[in-house]
Coordinates of C-alpha atoms in Angstrom, one line a residue:
Chain A
X489 CA 27.8 18.1 -22.2
X490 CA 30.4 20.6 -23.5
X491 CA 30.5 23.9 -21.7
X492 CA 31.6 27.3 -23.2
X493 CA 33.3 30.0 -21.1
X494 CA 33.9 33.5 -22.3
X495 CA 36.1 35.8 -20.1
X496 CA 39.6 37.1 -19.2
X497 CA 42.8 35.4 -19.8
X498 CA 45.5 37.0 -18.0
X499 CA 49.1 37.3 -16.5
X500 CA 48.7 38.0 -13.0
X501 CA 51.2 39.4 -10.5
X502 CA 50.5 38.6 -6.9
X503 CA 51.8 39.5 -3.7
X504 CA 50.7 38.0 -0.2
X505 CA 52.3 38.6 3.2
X506 CA 54.7 35.7 2.6
X507 CA 55.4 35.3 -0.9
X508 CA 55.1 36.8 -4.5
X509 CA 54.6 35.7 -8.0
X510 CA 55.1 37.7 -11.3
X511 CA 53.4 37.2 -14.6
X512 CA 51.8 33.9 -13.7
X513 CA 49.0 32.3 -15.5
X514 CA 45.5 34.0 -14.5
X515 CA 42.1 35.2 -15.7
X516 CA 38.7 34.4 -14.9
X517 CA 38.1 32.2 -18.0
X518 CA 41.3 30.4 -17.3
X519 CA 40.4 29.4 -13.6
X520 CA 36.9 28.6 -14.6
X521 CA 38.0 26.4 -17.4
X522 CA 40.6 24.5 -15.5
X523 CA 38.1 23.9 -12.6
X524 CA 35.3 22.8 -15.0
X525 CA 37.6 20.4 -16.9
X526 CA 37.5 18.0 -14.1
X527 CA 33.9 17.3 -14.9
X528 CA 33.2 18.0 -18.7
X529 CA 34.8 19.3 -22.0
X530 CA 35.2 22.9 -21.9
X531 CA 35.6 25.3 -24.7
X532 CA 37.3 28.6 -23.8
X533 CA 37.0 32.0 -25.7
X534 CA 39.2 34.8 -24.9
X535 CA 41.9 37.0 -26.2
X536 CA 45.7 37.2 -25.5
X537 CA 48.6 39.3 -26.8
X538 CA 51.7 38.5 -28.7
X539 CA 53.5 37.8 -25.4
X540 CA 51.2 34.9 -24.5
X541 CA 53.7 32.0 -23.5
X542 CA 52.5 28.9 -25.7
X543 CA 53.1 26.5 -22.6
X544 CA 50.0 28.1 -21.0
X545 CA 47.9 27.0 -23.9
X546 CA 49.6 23.6 -23.7
X547 CA 48.6 23.3 -20.2
X548 CA 45.0 24.1 -20.9
X549 CA 45.0 21.5 -23.8
X550 CA 46.3 18.9 -21.6
X551 CA 43.1 18.9 -19.5
X552 CA 41.3 18.8 -22.9
X553 CA 40.1 22.4 -22.9
X554 CA 39.3 23.4 -26.3
X555 CA 41.4 26.6 -27.0
X556 CA 40.5 27.2 -30.6
X557 CA 38.6 30.3 -29.2
X558 CA 41.7 31.6 -27.9
X559 CA 42.6 34.4 -30.2
X560 CA 46.0 36.2 -30.3
X561 CA 45.7 39.8 -31.1
X562 CA 48.5 41.1 -33.2
X563 CA 50.5 43.9 -32.0
X564 CA 48.9 43.6 -28.5
X565 CA 50.0 42.5 -25.1
X566 CA 48.1 40.1 -22.8
X567 CA 45.8 41.6 -20.0
X568 CA 47.6 42.0 -16.8
X569 CA 46.6 42.1 -13.3
X570 CA 48.6 43.1 -10.3
X571 CA 47.3 42.6 -6.8
X572 CA 48.3 42.4 -3.1
X573 CA 46.6 40.5 -0.4
X574 CA 46.6 42.2 3.0
X575 CA 47.3 40.0 6.4
X576 CA 43.7 39.3 6.4
X577 CA 43.5 37.5 3.0
X578 CA 39.9 38.6 2.4
X579 CA 41.1 41.9 1.7
X580 CA 42.8 42.7 -1.6
X581 CA 44.2 45.6 -3.3
X582 CA 44.4 45.9 -7.1
X583 CA 47.6 47.7 -7.8
X584 CA 47.4 47.6 -11.6
X585 CA 45.1 46.6 -14.5
X586 CA 46.3 46.8 -18.0
X587 CA 43.6 45.7 -20.4
X588 CA 45.9 45.5 -23.4
X589 CA 44.5 43.0 -25.8
X590 CA 41.1 43.0 -23.8
X591 CA 40.6 46.7 -24.5
X592 CA 38.8 46.3 -27.9
X593 CA 37.6 42.7 -27.4
X594 CA 34.4 42.1 -29.6
X595 CA 34.2 38.3 -29.2
X596 CA 33.0 36.2 -32.2
X597 CA 32.3 32.6 -31.4
X598 CA 33.4 29.8 -33.4
X599 CA 30.5 27.7 -34.8
X600 CA 31.3 24.7 -32.5
X601 CA 30.8 27.1 -29.6
X602 CA 27.7 28.6 -30.7
X603 CA 26.0 25.3 -30.4
X604 CA 26.8 24.9 -26.9
X605 CA 24.0 24.4 -24.3
X606 CA 26.1 25.3 -21.2
X607 CA 27.4 28.7 -21.2
X608 CA 29.3 30.8 -18.7
X609 CA 29.9 34.5 -19.0
X610 CA 32.8 35.3 -16.5
X611 CA 33.0 38.8 -15.3
X612 CA 33.1 41.4 -18.1
X613 CA 31.0 44.3 -19.3
X614 CA 27.3 43.3 -19.6
X615 CA 27.3 44.8 -23.2
X616 CA 29.9 42.2 -24.1
X617 CA 28.3 39.5 -22.1
X618 CA 24.9 40.2 -23.9
X619 CA 26.8 40.1 -27.3
X620 CA 28.0 36.6 -26.4
X621 CA 24.5 35.7 -25.3
X622 CA 23.0 36.8 -28.5
X623 CA 25.4 34.4 -30.5
X624 CA 24.3 31.4 -28.4
X625 CA 20.5 31.2 -29.0
X626 CA 20.2 27.4 -28.0
X627 CA 21.5 27.4 -24.4
X628 CA 20.0 25.3 -21.8
X629 CA 21.9 27.0 -18.9
X630 CA 23.5 30.4 -19.3
X631 CA 25.1 31.7 -16.1
X632 CA 27.0 35.0 -15.6
X633 CA 29.2 36.6 -13.2
X634 CA 29.5 40.3 -12.5
X635 CA 31.4 42.8 -10.5
X636 CA 31.0 46.1 -8.7
X637 CA 32.2 48.1 -11.6
X638 CA 29.5 47.1 -14.0
X639 CA 26.9 47.4 -11.2
X640 CA 27.8 51.1 -10.8
X641 CA 28.6 51.9 -14.5
X642 CA 26.3 49.8 -16.6
X643 CA 23.5 49.0 -14.5
X644 CA 21.0 49.1 -17.3
X645 CA 22.6 46.6 -19.5
X646 CA 23.4 44.4 -16.4
X647 CA 19.6 44.4 -15.5
X648 CA 18.9 43.1 -19.2
X649 CA 21.3 40.6 -18.9
X650 CA 20.0 39.5 -15.4
X651 CA 16.6 39.1 -17.0
X652 CA 17.8 36.9 -19.7
X653 CA 20.3 34.5 -18.0
X654 CA 19.3 31.4 -16.1
X655 CA 21.8 32.0 -13.2
X656 CA 23.8 34.8 -11.6
X657 CA 26.9 34.2 -9.5
X658 CA 28.3 37.2 -7.6
X659 CA 29.9 37.9 -4.3
X660 CA 28.7 39.2 -1.2
X661 CA 29.6 43.0 -1.4
X662 CA 28.3 42.9 -5.1
X663 CA 24.9 41.5 -4.0
X664 CA 24.7 44.4 -1.4
X665 CA 25.6 46.9 -3.8
X666 CA 23.3 45.5 -6.5
X667 CA 20.2 45.4 -4.3
X668 CA 21.0 48.1 -1.7
X669 CA 20.2 45.6 1.0
X670 CA 22.8 44.5 3.5
X671 CA 21.0 41.2 4.4
X672 CA 22.4 38.5 2.0
X673 CA 19.0 36.5 2.3
X674 CA 16.9 39.3 1.1
X675 CA 19.5 40.5 -1.4
X676 CA 19.8 37.1 -3.0
X677 CA 15.9 36.5 -3.1
X678 CA 15.6 40.0 -4.6
X679 CA 17.9 39.3 -7.5
X680 CA 16.4 35.9 -8.2
X681 CA 13.0 37.5 -8.5
X682 CA 14.4 39.7 -11.2
X683 CA 14.6 36.6 -13.6
X684 CA 17.0 34.1 -13.2
X685 CA 16.3 30.5 -12.0
X686 CA 18.9 30.8 -9.4
X687 CA 21.4 33.2 -7.8
X688 CA 24.6 32.2 -6.0
X689 CA 26.4 34.6 -3.5
X690 CA 30.0 33.8 -3.0
X691 CA 31.3 34.6 0.5
X692 CA 34.9 33.7 0.0
X693 CA 36.3 31.8 3.2
X694 CA 32.7 31.7 4.4
X695 CA 31.2 29.6 1.6
X696 CA 28.3 30.3 -0.6
X697 CA 24.6 30.8 -0.6
X698 CA 21.9 29.5 -3.1
X699 CA 18.7 31.1 -3.9
X700 CA 16.1 29.5 -6.5
X701 CA 12.2 30.2 -6.2
X702 CA 11.7 27.4 -3.7
X703 CA 15.0 27.1 -1.9
X704 CA 17.5 29.2 0.1
X705 CA 20.4 27.6 1.7
X706 CA 24.2 28.1 2.7
X707 CA 27.1 25.8 2.4
X708 CA 30.3 26.6 4.2
X709 CA 33.7 26.7 2.5
X710 CA 35.9 23.7 3.1
X711 CA 38.1 24.6 5.9
X712 CA 41.8 24.6 4.8
X713 CA 44.8 25.3 6.8
X714 CA 46.8 26.0 3.6
X715 CA 45.4 29.3 2.3
X716 CA 48.2 30.6 0.1
X717 CA 46.6 32.7 -2.6
X718 CA 42.8 33.3 -3.0
X719 CA 43.1 34.6 -6.5
X720 CA 40.7 32.7 -8.7
X721 CA 38.9 31.1 -6.0
X722 CA 35.5 32.6 -7.1
X723 CA 36.0 31.7 -10.8
X724 CA 37.1 28.0 -9.8
X725 CA 34.1 27.9 -7.7
X726 CA 32.0 28.8 -10.8
X727 CA 33.9 26.4 -12.9
X728 CA 33.4 23.4 -10.6
X729 CA 29.8 24.3 -10.2
X730 CA 29.0 24.7 -14.0
X731 CA 31.3 21.7 -14.9
X732 CA 29.4 19.4 -12.8
X733 CA 25.9 20.7 -14.0
X734 CA 27.0 20.2 -17.6
X735 CA 28.4 16.7 -16.8
X736 CA 25.1 16.0 -15.3
X737 CA 23.4 17.8 -18.0
X738 CA 20.8 18.6 -15.3
X739 CA 20.0 21.4 -12.9
X740 CA 17.4 19.9 -10.8
X741 CA 17.7 20.8 -7.2
X742 CA 19.8 17.7 -6.2
X743 CA 22.4 18.3 -8.9
X744 CA 22.5 22.1 -8.1
X745 CA 23.4 21.3 -4.4
X746 CA 26.1 18.9 -5.6
X747 CA 27.4 21.4 -8.1
X748 CA 27.7 24.1 -5.2
X749 CA 29.7 21.7 -3.3
X750 CA 32.0 20.8 -6.2
X751 CA 32.4 24.4 -6.8
X752 CA 33.4 25.0 -3.1
X753 CA 35.9 21.9 -3.0
X754 CA 37.7 23.0 -6.3
X755 CA 38.0 26.5 -5.0
X756 CA 39.4 25.1 -1.7
X757 CA 42.2 23.5 -3.8
X758 CA 42.9 26.6 -5.8
X759 CA 43.7 28.8 -2.8
X760 CA 46.1 26.3 -1.7
X761 CA 48.9 27.6 -4.0
X762 CA 49.4 30.4 -6.6
X763 CA 47.8 30.4 -10.0
X764 CA 46.8 26.8 -11.1
X765 CA 49.7 25.2 -9.3
X766 CA 47.5 23.4 -6.8
X767 CA 45.0 22.3 -9.4
X768 CA 47.7 21.0 -11.5
X769 CA 48.7 18.5 -8.8
X770 CA 45.2 17.1 -8.4
X771 CA 42.8 14.5 -10.3
X772 CA 39.0 14.0 -10.1
X773 CA 39.7 11.5 -7.5
X774 CA 41.1 14.0 -5.2
X775 CA 38.0 16.2 -5.6
X776 CA 35.8 13.2 -4.8
X777 CA 37.8 12.1 -1.7
X778 CA 37.5 15.8 -0.4
X779 CA 33.7 15.6 -1.2
X780 CA 33.3 12.6 0.9
X781 CA 35.1 14.5 3.7
X782 CA 33.0 17.3 3.1
X783 CA 29.8 15.4 3.2
X784 CA 30.7 13.9 6.4
X785 CA 31.6 17.2 8.0
X786 CA 28.1 18.5 7.2
X787 CA 26.0 15.4 8.2
X788 CA 25.0 14.8 11.7
Chain M
X706 CA 21.9 17.4 33.8
X707 CA 21.6 20.8 35.5
X708 CA 24.1 23.4 33.9
X709 CA 25.6 26.3 35.8
X710 CA 26.4 29.5 34.1
X711 CA 28.4 32.5 35.7
X712 CA 28.5 35.9 33.8
X713 CA 27.1 39.1 33.3
X714 CA 23.5 40.2 33.9
X715 CA 22.8 43.7 32.3
X716 CA 20.6 46.3 31.0
X717 CA 21.4 47.0 27.5
X718 CA 20.6 50.0 25.3
X719 CA 20.9 49.0 21.6
X720 CA 20.6 51.1 18.5
X721 CA 20.6 49.7 15.0
X722 CA 20.0 51.6 11.7
X723 CA 16.1 51.1 11.9
X724 CA 15.3 50.9 15.7
X725 CA 16.7 51.3 19.3
X726 CA 16.0 50.0 22.7
X727 CA 16.8 51.5 26.1
X728 CA 17.6 49.3 29.2
X729 CA 16.4 46.1 28.0
X730 CA 17.2 42.8 29.5
X731 CA 20.8 41.6 28.4
X732 CA 24.2 40.2 29.7
X733 CA 26.0 37.1 28.7
X734 CA 24.6 34.8 31.4
X735 CA 21.1 35.8 30.7
X736 CA 21.3 35.2 27.0
X737 CA 23.1 32.0 27.9
X738 CA 20.9 30.6 30.3
X739 CA 17.7 31.6 28.3
X740 CA 19.0 29.7 25.3
X741 CA 20.2 26.7 27.4
X742 CA 16.8 26.4 29.2
X743 CA 15.2 24.8 26.2
X744 CA 17.3 21.8 26.8
X745 CA 18.1 21.4 30.4
X746 CA 17.7 23.1 33.9
X747 CA 19.9 26.1 34.3
X748 CA 21.4 27.7 37.3
X749 CA 22.3 31.3 36.8
X750 CA 25.1 33.1 39.0
X751 CA 25.5 36.9 38.7
X752 CA 25.1 40.2 40.3
X753 CA 22.6 43.1 39.7
X754 CA 21.9 46.3 41.4
X755 CA 18.8 47.8 43.3
X756 CA 17.4 49.1 40.0
X757 CA 16.9 45.5 38.8
X758 CA 13.5 45.1 37.7
X759 CA 11.9 41.9 39.3
X760 CA 10.0 41.1 36.2
X761 CA 13.3 40.1 34.6
X762 CA 13.8 37.5 37.4
X763 CA 10.2 36.4 36.7
X764 CA 10.9 35.8 33.0
X765 CA 14.0 33.7 33.8
X766 CA 12.0 31.7 36.3
X767 CA 9.3 31.1 34.0
X768 CA 11.7 29.0 32.1
X769 CA 12.7 27.1 35.2
X770 CA 16.1 29.0 35.4
X771 CA 17.4 28.7 38.9
X772 CA 18.0 32.5 39.8
X773 CA 19.0 31.7 43.5
X774 CA 22.4 32.7 42.5
X775 CA 21.5 36.3 41.2
X776 CA 22.7 38.5 43.9
X777 CA 21.4 42.1 44.4
X778 CA 24.3 44.3 45.6
X779 CA 22.8 46.9 48.0
X780 CA 23.5 50.5 46.9
X781 CA 24.8 49.4 43.4
X782 CA 23.2 49.7 39.9
X783 CA 23.2 46.9 37.5
X784 CA 25.7 46.5 34.7
X785 CA 25.0 48.7 31.7
X786 CA 26.1 48.3 28.2
X787 CA 25.2 50.7 25.4
X788 CA 26.0 49.8 21.9
X789 CA 25.3 50.8 18.3
X790 CA 25.3 48.6 15.1
X791 CA 26.5 49.9 11.8
X792 CA 24.6 49.4 8.5
X793 CA 26.8 46.2 8.2
X794 CA 25.4 44.6 11.3
X795 CA 28.8 42.6 11.8
X796 CA 30.3 45.9 13.0
X797 CA 29.2 47.2 16.3
X798 CA 30.5 50.2 18.5
X799 CA 30.4 49.9 22.2
X800 CA 29.4 53.5 23.3
X801 CA 29.3 53.0 27.1
X802 CA 30.1 50.4 29.6
X803 CA 29.2 51.0 33.3
X804 CA 30.4 47.9 35.4
X805 CA 28.1 49.0 38.5
X806 CA 27.4 46.1 40.5
X807 CA 29.9 43.9 38.4
X808 CA 32.8 46.1 39.6
X809 CA 33.8 44.2 42.7
X810 CA 32.2 40.8 41.8
X811 CA 33.7 38.0 43.8
X812 CA 31.3 35.2 43.2
X813 CA 30.6 32.5 45.8
X814 CA 28.6 29.7 44.4
X815 CA 25.6 28.2 46.5
X816 CA 26.1 24.7 47.5
X817 CA 23.7 23.3 44.8
X818 CA 25.6 25.2 42.2
X819 CA 29.2 23.7 43.2
X820 CA 28.0 20.0 42.7
X821 CA 27.0 20.8 39.0
X822 CA 28.8 18.8 36.4
X823 CA 28.1 21.2 33.5
X824 CA 29.8 24.7 33.9
X825 CA 29.8 27.5 31.6
X826 CA 32.1 30.6 32.4
X827 CA 30.7 33.2 30.4
X828 CA 33.0 36.1 29.3
X829 CA 34.7 37.6 32.1
X830 CA 38.2 38.2 33.7
X831 CA 40.1 34.9 33.7
X832 CA 41.1 35.4 37.5
X833 CA 37.4 35.3 38.2
X834 CA 36.7 32.6 35.8
X835 CA 39.4 30.7 37.6
X836 CA 37.8 31.4 41.0
X837 CA 34.8 29.9 39.9
X838 CA 36.3 26.8 38.6
X839 CA 38.1 26.2 41.8
X840 CA 34.7 26.1 43.6
X841 CA 33.5 23.2 41.2
X842 CA 36.0 20.5 41.3
X843 CA 33.7 17.8 40.2
X844 CA 32.8 19.2 36.9
X845 CA 32.5 16.6 33.8
X846 CA 32.5 19.5 31.3
X847 CA 33.7 23.3 32.0
X848 CA 33.7 25.4 29.0
X849 CA 34.6 29.2 28.9
X850 CA 34.2 32.2 26.7
X851 CA 36.6 35.1 26.6
X852 CA 37.2 38.5 24.8
X853 CA 39.9 40.6 23.3
X854 CA 40.3 42.6 26.4
X855 CA 41.3 39.6 28.6
X856 CA 43.7 38.2 25.8
X857 CA 45.6 41.4 26.0
X858 CA 45.4 42.3 29.6
X859 CA 45.3 38.9 31.4
X860 CA 47.0 36.5 28.9
X861 CA 48.8 34.4 31.6
X862 CA 45.6 33.9 33.7
X863 CA 43.8 33.1 30.5
X864 CA 46.4 30.6 29.5
X865 CA 46.1 28.9 32.8
X866 CA 42.4 28.8 32.4
X867 CA 42.7 27.4 28.7
X868 CA 44.9 24.7 30.3
X869 CA 42.3 23.8 32.9
X870 CA 39.0 23.8 31.1
X871 CA 37.4 21.3 28.7
X872 CA 36.3 23.6 26.0
X873 CA 36.9 27.1 24.8
X874 CA 34.4 29.1 22.7
X875 CA 35.7 32.5 21.2
X876 CA 35.0 34.5 18.2
X877 CA 37.2 34.8 15.0
X878 CA 38.9 38.0 15.7
X879 CA 39.7 36.9 19.4
X880 CA 41.1 33.5 17.9
X881 CA 43.2 35.5 15.7
X882 CA 44.3 37.8 18.4
X883 CA 45.1 34.9 20.9
X884 CA 47.4 32.9 18.5
X885 CA 48.7 35.7 16.0
X886 CA 47.5 33.2 13.2
X887 CA 44.9 34.8 10.6
X888 CA 44.1 31.3 9.3
X889 CA 41.2 30.2 11.5
X890 CA 41.8 26.4 11.0
X891 CA 45.3 26.7 12.2
X892 CA 44.3 29.2 15.0
X893 CA 41.7 26.7 16.2
X894 CA 44.0 23.8 16.2
X895 CA 46.7 25.8 18.0
X896 CA 44.3 26.7 20.9
X897 CA 43.0 23.0 21.0
X898 CA 46.5 21.8 21.4
X899 CA 47.1 24.1 24.6
X900 CA 44.8 21.8 26.4
X901 CA 40.9 21.8 25.9
X902 CA 39.2 18.9 24.5
X903 CA 37.6 21.3 22.0
X904 CA 37.6 24.7 20.7
X905 CA 34.8 26.5 18.9
X906 CA 35.3 29.6 17.0
X907 CA 32.1 31.7 16.3
X908 CA 32.0 33.7 13.1
X909 CA 28.8 35.5 13.5
X910 CA 26.5 35.4 10.4
X911 CA 28.8 32.9 8.9
X912 CA 28.4 30.1 11.5
X913 CA 30.9 28.4 13.8
X914 CA 34.1 26.2 13.4
X915 CA 34.8 23.2 15.6
X916 CA 38.1 21.6 16.6
X917 CA 38.7 18.6 18.6
X918 CA 42.0 16.4 18.6
X919 CA 40.5 14.3 15.5
X920 CA 38.0 16.7 14.0
X921 CA 37.9 20.0 12.3
X922 CA 34.6 21.1 10.9
X923 CA 32.4 24.1 9.9
X924 CA 28.8 24.8 10.2
X925 CA 27.1 27.8 8.5
X926 CA 24.7 30.0 10.2
X927 CA 21.0 29.4 9.5
X928 CA 20.2 32.0 6.9
X929 CA 17.5 34.3 8.2
X930 CA 16.0 37.4 6.4
X931 CA 15.0 38.9 9.7
X932 CA 18.3 40.1 11.4
X933 CA 17.0 42.9 13.9
X934 CA 19.8 42.8 16.6
X935 CA 22.8 40.6 16.6
X936 CA 23.3 41.3 20.5
X937 CA 23.5 37.9 22.6
X938 CA 23.9 35.8 19.4
X939 CA 27.2 34.3 20.6
X940 CA 26.0 33.7 24.2
X941 CA 22.7 32.3 22.9
X942 CA 24.9 29.9 20.6
X943 CA 27.0 28.8 23.6
X944 CA 23.8 28.3 25.7
X945 CA 22.1 26.1 23.0
X946 CA 25.1 24.2 22.6
X947 CA 25.8 23.5 26.4
X948 CA 22.2 23.2 27.1
X949 CA 22.1 20.3 24.5
X950 CA 25.4 18.6 25.9
X951 CA 24.1 18.7 29.4
X952 CA 20.7 17.3 28.2
X953 CA 22.5 14.4 26.5
X954 CA 24.9 14.2 29.4
X955 CA 27.5 13.5 26.8
X956 CA 30.1 15.1 24.7
X957 CA 30.8 12.3 22.3
X958 CA 31.5 13.6 18.7
X959 CA 28.0 13.0 17.6
X960 CA 26.4 14.9 20.4
X961 CA 29.0 17.8 20.0
X962 CA 28.1 18.3 16.4
X963 CA 24.2 18.2 17.2
X964 CA 25.0 20.8 20.0
X965 CA 26.8 23.1 17.7
X966 CA 23.8 23.0 15.4
X967 CA 21.4 23.7 18.1
X968 CA 23.7 26.4 19.3
X969 CA 23.4 27.9 15.8
X970 CA 19.8 27.7 15.7
X971 CA 19.0 29.3 18.9
X972 CA 21.2 32.0 17.9
X973 CA 19.4 32.5 14.6
X974 CA 16.0 33.1 16.7
X975 CA 17.9 35.4 19.0
X976 CA 18.9 37.8 16.2
X977 CA 15.4 38.2 14.9
X978 CA 14.2 40.6 17.6
X979 CA 15.8 42.9 20.4
X980 CA 16.7 41.4 23.9
X981 CA 14.9 38.0 24.5
X982 CA 11.9 39.2 22.6
X983 CA 12.1 36.5 19.8
X984 CA 13.2 33.6 22.1
X985 CA 10.2 34.5 24.3
X986 CA 7.9 33.5 21.6
X987 CA 9.4 30.1 20.8
X988 CA 9.3 26.7 22.3
X989 CA 11.5 23.6 22.1
X990 CA 9.2 22.5 19.0
X991 CA 10.4 25.6 17.2
X992 CA 14.0 24.8 17.5
X993 CA 13.3 21.2 16.4
X994 CA 11.4 22.4 13.3
X995 CA 14.2 24.6 12.4
X996 CA 16.7 21.9 13.1
X997 CA 14.9 19.6 10.4
X998 CA 15.2 22.5 7.9
X999 CA 18.8 23.0 8.7
X1000 CA 19.5 19.3 8.2
X1001 CA 17.9 19.4 4.9
X1002 CA 19.7 22.3 4.1
X1003 CA 23.0 20.7 4.6
X1004 CA 22.3 17.3 3.2
X1005 CA 22.9 16.4 -0.5

């Protein structure tokens, strides 16, 4: 099944303790789309500026990602994010955000996008996420991501969104902020009871937790010795997860758990290099090989 | 197989955001011994003062823990630890440590202890851990725990210990400190290459990582909504792990992984109440039931 993603398309400047990159391909929708493309056809919606390098579009198109919804805003520049990771790569500082083309983004979905049954609303304002959701009345599975900023500044809109979607993906600190509960098990269950079929709490290098009405579980991250740049890990996780669900055209418990695992594994590749550089060097087979290892690791 | 543990026996005062306890039963050897007692006969070696309540010894004896190596030092008081957990229970402050009876501890093992093939050296000075090891020349499996203090202050002695033991258990921040590498996969592998058959890195609420010459894996913690007091989780983990290995009288890969899982599950009960209060209310059956759930959680 085709899968639509709406979110940021960016040029990132990233610094770690040992290396840095300037203006590399990034953005939540980009990482998501690339990760999901190993499993299912993806349709990407986002805005960029006149400075957008066409080779980035080509790179996405090479993986059969539909970029007809990628709009170039005349006179604008592409969204930029600049960040720095500390020695402990779990901690990052955002040094600069320039919304640029994203500032007045009011997404209008092409007709082919509107008929999609699988939809992912990457991190963005809940108002905007709701506008997109309104344009897709026939979704089977609509899942959203969010962040601390929206939890604080647009709580009411976010709560409306949470009541309307089928799944919410957020990280551990956001789950704590959203619920006021430091215990992630209670936090995840609380959010799930507000409406969605399922909630996923991402824990970075520690994996991810899953909550549905009848199930609570945790899967660890795949242990990699090659952590180069964690940027995009969460979006790649969501892409791998949603991509696999769309491929199966199912979200029964068995497929949800496999989808969580695929999400974890795509993310484990993403962090092994900057931008999409590691993902560009893998095929679906590499994911399946790592999946075998991962299953073996968790079985006893 | 009987299992010997040498370590601290303490009276703890613990404060969390919602409750506090004064002078409750604690200490690394106590948590370890109680956790291990679900699997195998345990022999505990430690020192206490004249203020030691005999009912604590009775509690241990009720689980068939051999306390003949528990020495009362005349004129001394029992080791005290006072600590406070912040709202994020992963962070704790040590408010007070009084070594008391532990100050001049120079352990001499009873003859029955010396013949033990399974030995655990709970956190303590490497000098003292080496002295104990010297008294047990016939061990099949000698495993030690350590902490930041010894990594900094007795590095040479600790390195000698690491070369001589079969397994090392330490937490994530200690592994980083010991190796100077923030990546836990690389850190764990590095320590393993210094000598031990295996290294286990404890990650608190995020589970534990295992490293042997041929294997690297991570198992997540069991997700509990009832986190009351994390004190003793790491020692309970080690107790469950070593207890199961001693029960199997084997440390082949299959048993090591099951042992890791049992360690994780005993610890998940320990944190559900203060001191040994939760463990006192469970039997081996409860561990096995949780093990079934845990296996189901990790299989897909």
